[in-house]
Amino acid sequence: MSKLPLQIRDAIQAKLWAECDERGWMSLPYAERAPFYERWTRDPSIGGQLAHLMDARAVRVYIKDTLVKPYVRERLLGSEDVVLATLGIEAVGDAPERFIKPHGLRLEDGRVLCWGRSREWKSILLAVFERGASRNASPFGVVLVESGQTEDPKRRELVKEAARRLGIARMEWLDDE
């Protein structure tokens, strides 16, 4: 895969990311994403180009893991200002500590916050709790980008109750991307 010229990779990735933006990728359930991977793999301008430069059997995995996976990470990273506003926190500039997997911050005052897709709510809540406990800080807030897993009010109540039991002060959702 190192034979893949950056110019080709970047052009294909830009095309995929534009379609992801158009389709609301962040809120698509996993099952609805599979047909896109299949279509992209068969598309001569995407999978066809890649198949000339790598083993054709690896194209779908390459599209998914190397070209599209960073899209989600980048979009979540870019939502930091929205997350802070949702939690009623002014812009923080240089936070003492930033996290990925899931995204988060430890603020100067010791508050820890994390955000991510609602389908990953369990790991996000536990990350806030663990990061707060291991740094002598407080698990302050979680913001979930709705991805079809917690739209039901009963499910949201369950998530809120889990957050409360973990000592997380604020629990919010972003329903619109």
PDB file of C-alpha atoms in Angstrom:
ATOM      1  CA  MET A   1       0.000   0.000   0.000  1.00  0.00           C
ATOM      2  CA  SER A   2       2.988   2.283   0.276  1.00  0.00           C
ATOM      3  CA  LYS A   3       3.039   2.319  -3.554  1.00  0.00           C
ATOM      4  CA  LEU A   4      -0.130   4.408  -3.561  1.00  0.00           C
ATOM      5  CA  PRO A   5       0.787   7.940  -4.718  1.00  0.00           C
ATOM      6  CA  LEU A   6      -0.339  10.581  -2.231  1.00  0.00           C
ATOM      7  CA  GLN A   7      -1.958  12.635  -4.973  1.00  0.00           C
ATOM      8  CA  ILE A   8      -4.239   9.740  -5.934  1.00  0.00           C
ATOM      9  CA  ARG A   9      -4.982   8.831  -2.322  1.00  0.00           C
ATOM     10  CA  ASP A  10      -5.817  12.439  -1.427  1.00  0.00           C
ATOM     11  CA  ALA A  11      -8.077  12.878  -4.467  1.00  0.00           C
ATOM     12  CA  ILE A  12     -10.000   9.685  -3.704  1.00  0.00           C
ATOM     13  CA  GLN A  13     -10.246  10.568  -0.024  1.00  0.00           C
ATOM     14  CA  ALA A  14     -11.567  14.062  -0.853  1.00  0.00           C
ATOM     15  CA  LYS A  15     -14.230  12.506  -3.084  1.00  0.00           C
ATOM     16  CA  LEU A  16     -15.242  10.037  -0.354  1.00  0.00           C
ATOM     17  CA  TRP A  17     -15.331  12.700   2.363  1.00  0.00           C
ATOM     18  CA  ALA A  18     -17.504  14.965   0.205  1.00  0.00           C
ATOM     19  CA  GLU A  19     -19.973  12.119  -0.210  1.00  0.00           C
ATOM     20  CA  CYS A  20     -19.823  11.356   3.518  1.00  0.00           C
ATOM     21  CA  ASP A  21     -20.689  15.004   4.239  1.00  0.00           C
ATOM     22  CA  GLU A  22     -23.537  14.868   1.730  1.00  0.00           C
ATOM     23  CA  ARG A  23     -24.952  11.622   3.159  1.00  0.00           C
ATOM     24  CA  GLY A  24     -24.744  12.563   6.853  1.00  0.00           C
ATOM     25  CA  TRP A  25     -22.219   9.782   7.489  1.00  0.00           C
ATOM     26  CA  MET A  26     -21.837  10.532  11.191  1.00  0.00           C
ATOM     27  CA  SER A  27     -25.458   9.652  11.854  1.00  0.00           C
ATOM     28  CA  LEU A  28     -25.741   6.665   9.515  1.00  0.00           C
ATOM     29  CA  PRO A  29     -26.067   3.328  11.321  1.00  0.00           C
ATOM     30  CA  TYR A  30     -23.349   0.794  10.487  1.00  0.00           C
ATOM     31  CA  ALA A  31     -25.776  -1.363   8.501  1.00  0.00           C
ATOM     32  CA  GLU A  32     -26.570   1.561   6.202  1.00  0.00           C
ATOM     33  CA  ARG A  33     -22.882   2.210   5.545  1.00  0.00           C
ATOM     34  CA  ALA A  34     -22.111  -1.220   4.076  1.00  0.00           C
ATOM     35  CA  PRO A  35     -23.727  -0.551   0.676  1.00  0.00           C
ATOM     36  CA  PHE A  36     -21.606   2.574   0.299  1.00  0.00           C
ATOM     37  CA  TYR A  37     -18.382   0.621   0.852  1.00  0.00           C
ATOM     38  CA  GLU A  38     -19.542  -1.901  -1.719  1.00  0.00           C
ATOM     39  CA  ARG A  39     -20.447   0.788  -4.249  1.00  0.00           C
ATOM     40  CA  TRP A  40     -17.164   2.661  -3.714  1.00  0.00           C
ATOM     41  CA  THR A  41     -15.208  -0.575  -4.119  1.00  0.00           C
ATOM     42  CA  ARG A  42     -16.906  -1.229  -7.476  1.00  0.00           C
ATOM     43  CA  ASP A  43     -16.704   2.393  -8.671  1.00  0.00           C
ATOM     44  CA  PRO A  44     -13.998   2.592 -11.387  1.00  0.00           C
ATOM     45  CA  SER A  45     -12.921   6.051 -10.193  1.00  0.00           C
ATOM     46  CA  ILE A  46     -12.427   4.835  -6.605  1.00  0.00           C
ATOM     47  CA  GLY A  47     -12.036   1.078  -6.180  1.00  0.00           C
ATOM     48  CA  GLY A  48     -10.945   0.625  -9.777  1.00  0.00           C
ATOM     49  CA  GLN A  49      -8.120   3.107  -9.374  1.00  0.00           C
ATOM     50  CA  LEU A  50      -7.039   1.550  -6.097  1.00  0.00           C
ATOM     51  CA  ALA A  51      -7.157  -1.989  -7.523  1.00  0.00           C
ATOM     52  CA  HIS A  52      -4.480  -1.002 -10.042  1.00  0.00           C
ATOM     53  CA  LEU A  53      -2.178  -0.054  -7.173  1.00  0.00           C
ATOM     54  CA  MET A  54      -2.870  -2.758  -4.571  1.00  0.00           C
ATOM     55  CA  ASP A  55      -4.306  -6.223  -4.180  1.00  0.00           C
ATOM     56  CA  ALA A  56      -7.921  -5.966  -5.343  1.00  0.00           C
ATOM     57  CA  ARG A  57      -9.049  -7.972  -2.291  1.00  0.00           C
ATOM     58  CA  ALA A  58      -7.688  -5.239  -0.018  1.00  0.00           C
ATOM     59  CA  VAL A  59      -9.508  -2.334  -1.662  1.00  0.00           C
ATOM     60  CA  ARG A  60     -12.675  -2.398   0.468  1.00  0.00           C
ATOM     61  CA  VAL A  61     -10.714  -2.623   3.716  1.00  0.00           C
ATOM     62  CA  TYR A  62      -8.399   0.168   2.557  1.00  0.00           C
ATOM     63  CA  ILE A  63     -11.369   2.400   1.719  1.00  0.00           C
ATOM     64  CA  LYS A  64     -13.002   1.702   5.075  1.00  0.00           C
ATOM     65  CA  ASP A  65     -10.007   1.780   7.415  1.00  0.00           C
ATOM     66  CA  THR A  66      -7.598   4.165   5.718  1.00  0.00           C
ATOM     67  CA  LEU A  67      -9.726   6.607   3.755  1.00  0.00           C
ATOM     68  CA  VAL A  68     -13.077   6.845   5.563  1.00  0.00           C
ATOM     69  CA  LYS A  69     -12.230   6.077   9.216  1.00  0.00           C
ATOM     70  CA  PRO A  70     -10.208   9.306   9.575  1.00  0.00           C
ATOM     71  CA  TYR A  71     -13.298  11.205   8.368  1.00  0.00           C
ATOM     72  CA  VAL A  72     -15.176  10.390  11.573  1.00  0.00           C
ATOM     73  CA  ARG A  73     -12.188  11.248  13.751  1.00  0.00           C
ATOM     74  CA  GLU A  74     -11.646  14.550  11.936  1.00  0.00           C
ATOM     75  CA  ARG A  75     -15.293  15.578  12.090  1.00  0.00           C
ATOM     76  CA  LEU A  76     -15.483  14.827  15.804  1.00  0.00           C
ATOM     77  CA  LEU A  77     -12.240  16.698  16.455  1.00  0.00           C
ATOM     78  CA  GLY A  78     -13.638  19.672  14.557  1.00  0.00           C
ATOM     79  CA  SER A  79     -16.711  19.762  16.781  1.00  0.00           C
ATOM     80  CA  GLU A  80     -14.810  20.865  19.910  1.00  0.00           C
ATOM     81  CA  ASP A  81     -16.226  24.426  19.871  1.00  0.00           C
ATOM     82  CA  VAL A  82     -19.780  23.110  19.481  1.00  0.00           C
ATOM     83  CA  VAL A  83     -19.226  20.672  22.356  1.00  0.00           C
ATOM     84  CA  LEU A  84     -17.924  23.424  24.627  1.00  0.00           C
ATOM     85  CA  ALA A  85     -20.865  25.685  23.761  1.00  0.00           C
ATOM     86  CA  THR A  86     -23.311  22.826  24.365  1.00  0.00           C
ATOM     87  CA  LEU A  87     -21.848  22.368  27.842  1.00  0.00           C
ATOM     88  CA  GLY A  88     -21.870  26.132  28.494  1.00  0.00           C
ATOM     89  CA  ILE A  89     -18.076  26.401  28.546  1.00  0.00           C
ATOM     90  CA  GLU A  90     -16.211  29.285  26.928  1.00  0.00           C
ATOM     91  CA  ALA A  91     -13.443  28.488  24.439  1.00  0.00           C
ATOM     92  CA  VAL A  92     -10.497  26.956  26.260  1.00  0.00           C
ATOM     93  CA  GLY A  93      -7.523  27.671  23.987  1.00  0.00           C
ATOM     94  CA  ASP A  94      -4.744  25.386  25.156  1.00  0.00           C
ATOM     95  CA  ALA A  95      -6.313  22.786  27.407  1.00  0.00           C
ATOM     96  CA  PRO A  96      -3.777  21.069  29.695  1.00  0.00           C
ATOM     97  CA  GLU A  97      -4.717  17.725  28.205  1.00  0.00           C
ATOM     98  CA  ARG A  98      -6.501  16.583  25.036  1.00  0.00           C
ATOM     99  CA  PHE A  99      -7.690  13.058  24.340  1.00  0.00           C
ATOM    100  CA  ILE A 100      -8.679  10.972  21.349  1.00  0.00           C
ATOM    101  CA  LYS A 101     -10.585   7.678  21.342  1.00  0.00           C
ATOM    102  CA  PRO A 102     -12.865   9.104  22.522  1.00  0.00           C
ATOM    103  CA  HIS A 103     -12.244  12.807  22.008  1.00  0.00           C
ATOM    104  CA  GLY A 104     -12.020  14.834  25.161  1.00  0.00           C
ATOM    105  CA  LEU A 105     -10.370  17.554  27.215  1.00  0.00           C
ATOM    106  CA  ARG A 106      -9.170  18.141  30.729  1.00  0.00           C
ATOM    107  CA  LEU A 107      -9.727  21.802  31.514  1.00  0.00           C
ATOM    108  CA  GLU A 108      -7.532  24.021  33.703  1.00  0.00           C
ATOM    109  CA  ASP A 109     -10.000  23.680  36.575  1.00  0.00           C
ATOM    110  CA  GLY A 110      -9.812  19.862  36.439  1.00  0.00           C
ATOM    111  CA  ARG A 111     -13.114  19.192  34.703  1.00  0.00           C
ATOM    112  CA  VAL A 112     -12.970  16.360  32.168  1.00  0.00           C
ATOM    113  CA  LEU A 113     -15.286  16.161  29.191  1.00  0.00           C
ATOM    114  CA  CYS A 114     -15.630  13.780  26.255  1.00  0.00           C
ATOM    115  CA  TRP A 115     -17.706  13.566  23.115  1.00  0.00           C
ATOM    116  CA  GLY A 116     -18.463  11.151  20.333  1.00  0.00           C
ATOM    117  CA  ARG A 117     -21.184   9.261  18.502  1.00  0.00           C
ATOM    118  CA  SER A 118     -24.121   8.051  20.535  1.00  0.00           C
ATOM    119  CA  ARG A 119     -23.530   4.454  19.423  1.00  0.00           C
ATOM    120  CA  GLU A 120     -20.363   4.605  21.564  1.00  0.00           C
ATOM    121  CA  TRP A 121     -22.034   6.037  24.654  1.00  0.00           C
ATOM    122  CA  LYS A 122     -20.794   3.349  27.041  1.00  0.00           C
ATOM    123  CA  SER A 123     -17.124   3.827  26.235  1.00  0.00           C
ATOM    124  CA  ILE A 124     -17.514   7.621  26.272  1.00  0.00           C
ATOM    125  CA  LEU A 125     -19.127   7.673  29.714  1.00  0.00           C
ATOM    126  CA  LEU A 126     -16.508   5.298  31.095  1.00  0.00           C
ATOM    127  CA  ALA A 127     -13.704   7.356  29.535  1.00  0.00           C
ATOM    128  CA  VAL A 128     -14.908  10.528  31.272  1.00  0.00           C
ATOM    129  CA  PHE A 129     -15.171   8.671  34.557  1.00  0.00           C
ATOM    130  CA  GLU A 130     -11.780   6.970  34.229  1.00  0.00           C
ATOM    131  CA  ARG A 131      -9.938  10.072  33.038  1.00  0.00           C
ATOM    132  CA  GLY A 132     -11.397  12.071  35.882  1.00  0.00           C
ATOM    133  CA  ALA A 133     -10.545   9.462  38.520  1.00  0.00           C
ATOM    134  CA  SER A 134      -7.022   8.774  37.293  1.00  0.00           C
ATOM    135  CA  ARG A 135      -6.094  12.460  37.159  1.00  0.00           C
ATOM    136  CA  ASN A 136      -7.661  13.603  40.412  1.00  0.00           C
ATOM    137  CA  ALA A 137     -10.123  15.588  38.317  1.00  0.00           C
ATOM    138  CA  SER A 138     -13.889  15.621  37.967  1.00  0.00           C
ATOM    139  CA  PRO A 139     -15.912  13.810  35.300  1.00  0.00           C
ATOM    140  CA  PHE A 140     -17.802  16.891  34.155  1.00  0.00           C
ATOM    141  CA  GLY A 141     -19.515  16.454  30.822  1.00  0.00           C
ATOM    142  CA  VAL A 142     -20.414  14.250  27.888  1.00  0.00           C
ATOM    143  CA  VAL A 143     -21.835  15.320  24.542  1.00  0.00           C
ATOM    144  CA  LEU A 144     -23.139  12.630  22.217  1.00  0.00           C
ATOM    145  CA  VAL A 145     -23.655  13.178  18.504  1.00  0.00           C
ATOM    146  CA  GLU A 146     -26.838  11.287  17.738  1.00  0.00           C
ATOM    147  CA  SER A 147     -26.108   8.337  15.467  1.00  0.00           C
ATOM    148  CA  GLY A 148     -29.376   6.465  15.728  1.00  0.00           C
ATOM    149  CA  GLN A 149     -28.634   4.584  18.945  1.00  0.00           C
ATOM    150  CA  THR A 150     -30.169   6.868  21.552  1.00  0.00           C
ATOM    151  CA  GLU A 151     -33.038   8.606  19.753  1.00  0.00           C
ATOM    152  CA  ASP A 152     -35.617   6.785  21.846  1.00  0.00           C
ATOM    153  CA  PRO A 153     -36.434   8.778  25.023  1.00  0.00           C
ATOM    154  CA  LYS A 154     -36.241   5.626  27.189  1.00  0.00           C
ATOM    155  CA  ARG A 155     -32.758   4.873  25.859  1.00  0.00           C
ATOM    156  CA  ARG A 156     -31.683   8.444  26.599  1.00  0.00           C
ATOM    157  CA  GLU A 157     -32.981   8.135  30.139  1.00  0.00           C
ATOM    158  CA  LEU A 158     -30.871   5.007  30.572  1.00  0.00           C
ATOM    159  CA  VAL A 159     -27.778   6.867  29.329  1.00  0.00           C
ATOM    160  CA  LYS A 160     -28.524   9.841  31.603  1.00  0.00           C
ATOM    161  CA  GLU A 161     -28.931   7.507  34.574  1.00  0.00           C
ATOM    162  CA  ALA A 162     -25.604   5.817  33.802  1.00  0.00           C
ATOM    163  CA  ALA A 163     -23.954   9.251  33.620  1.00  0.00           C
ATOM    164  CA  ARG A 164     -25.519  10.259  36.923  1.00  0.00           C
ATOM    165  CA  ARG A 165     -24.303   7.088  38.635  1.00  0.00           C
ATOM    166  CA  LEU A 166     -20.796   7.727  37.314  1.00  0.00           C
ATOM    167  CA  GLY A 167     -20.872  11.234  38.766  1.00  0.00           C
ATOM    168  CA  ILE A 168     -20.920  12.988  35.396  1.00  0.00           C
ATOM    169  CA  ALA A 169     -22.401  16.448  35.924  1.00  0.00           C
ATOM    170  CA  ARG A 170     -23.610  17.239  32.374  1.00  0.00           C
ATOM    171  CA  MET A 171     -25.014  14.926  29.712  1.00  0.00           C
ATOM    172  CA  GLU A 172     -26.078  16.466  26.378  1.00  0.00           C
ATOM    173  CA  TRP A 173     -26.931  15.420  22.820  1.00  0.00           C
ATOM    174  CA  LEU A 174     -26.319  17.013  19.441  1.00  0.00           C
ATOM    175  CA  ASP A 175     -29.184  15.830  17.298  1.00  0.00           C
ATOM    176  CA  ASP A 176     -28.250  17.774  14.189  1.00  0.00           C
ATOM    177  CA  GLU A 177     -24.820  17.495  12.708  1.00  0.00           C
TER     178      GLU A 177
END
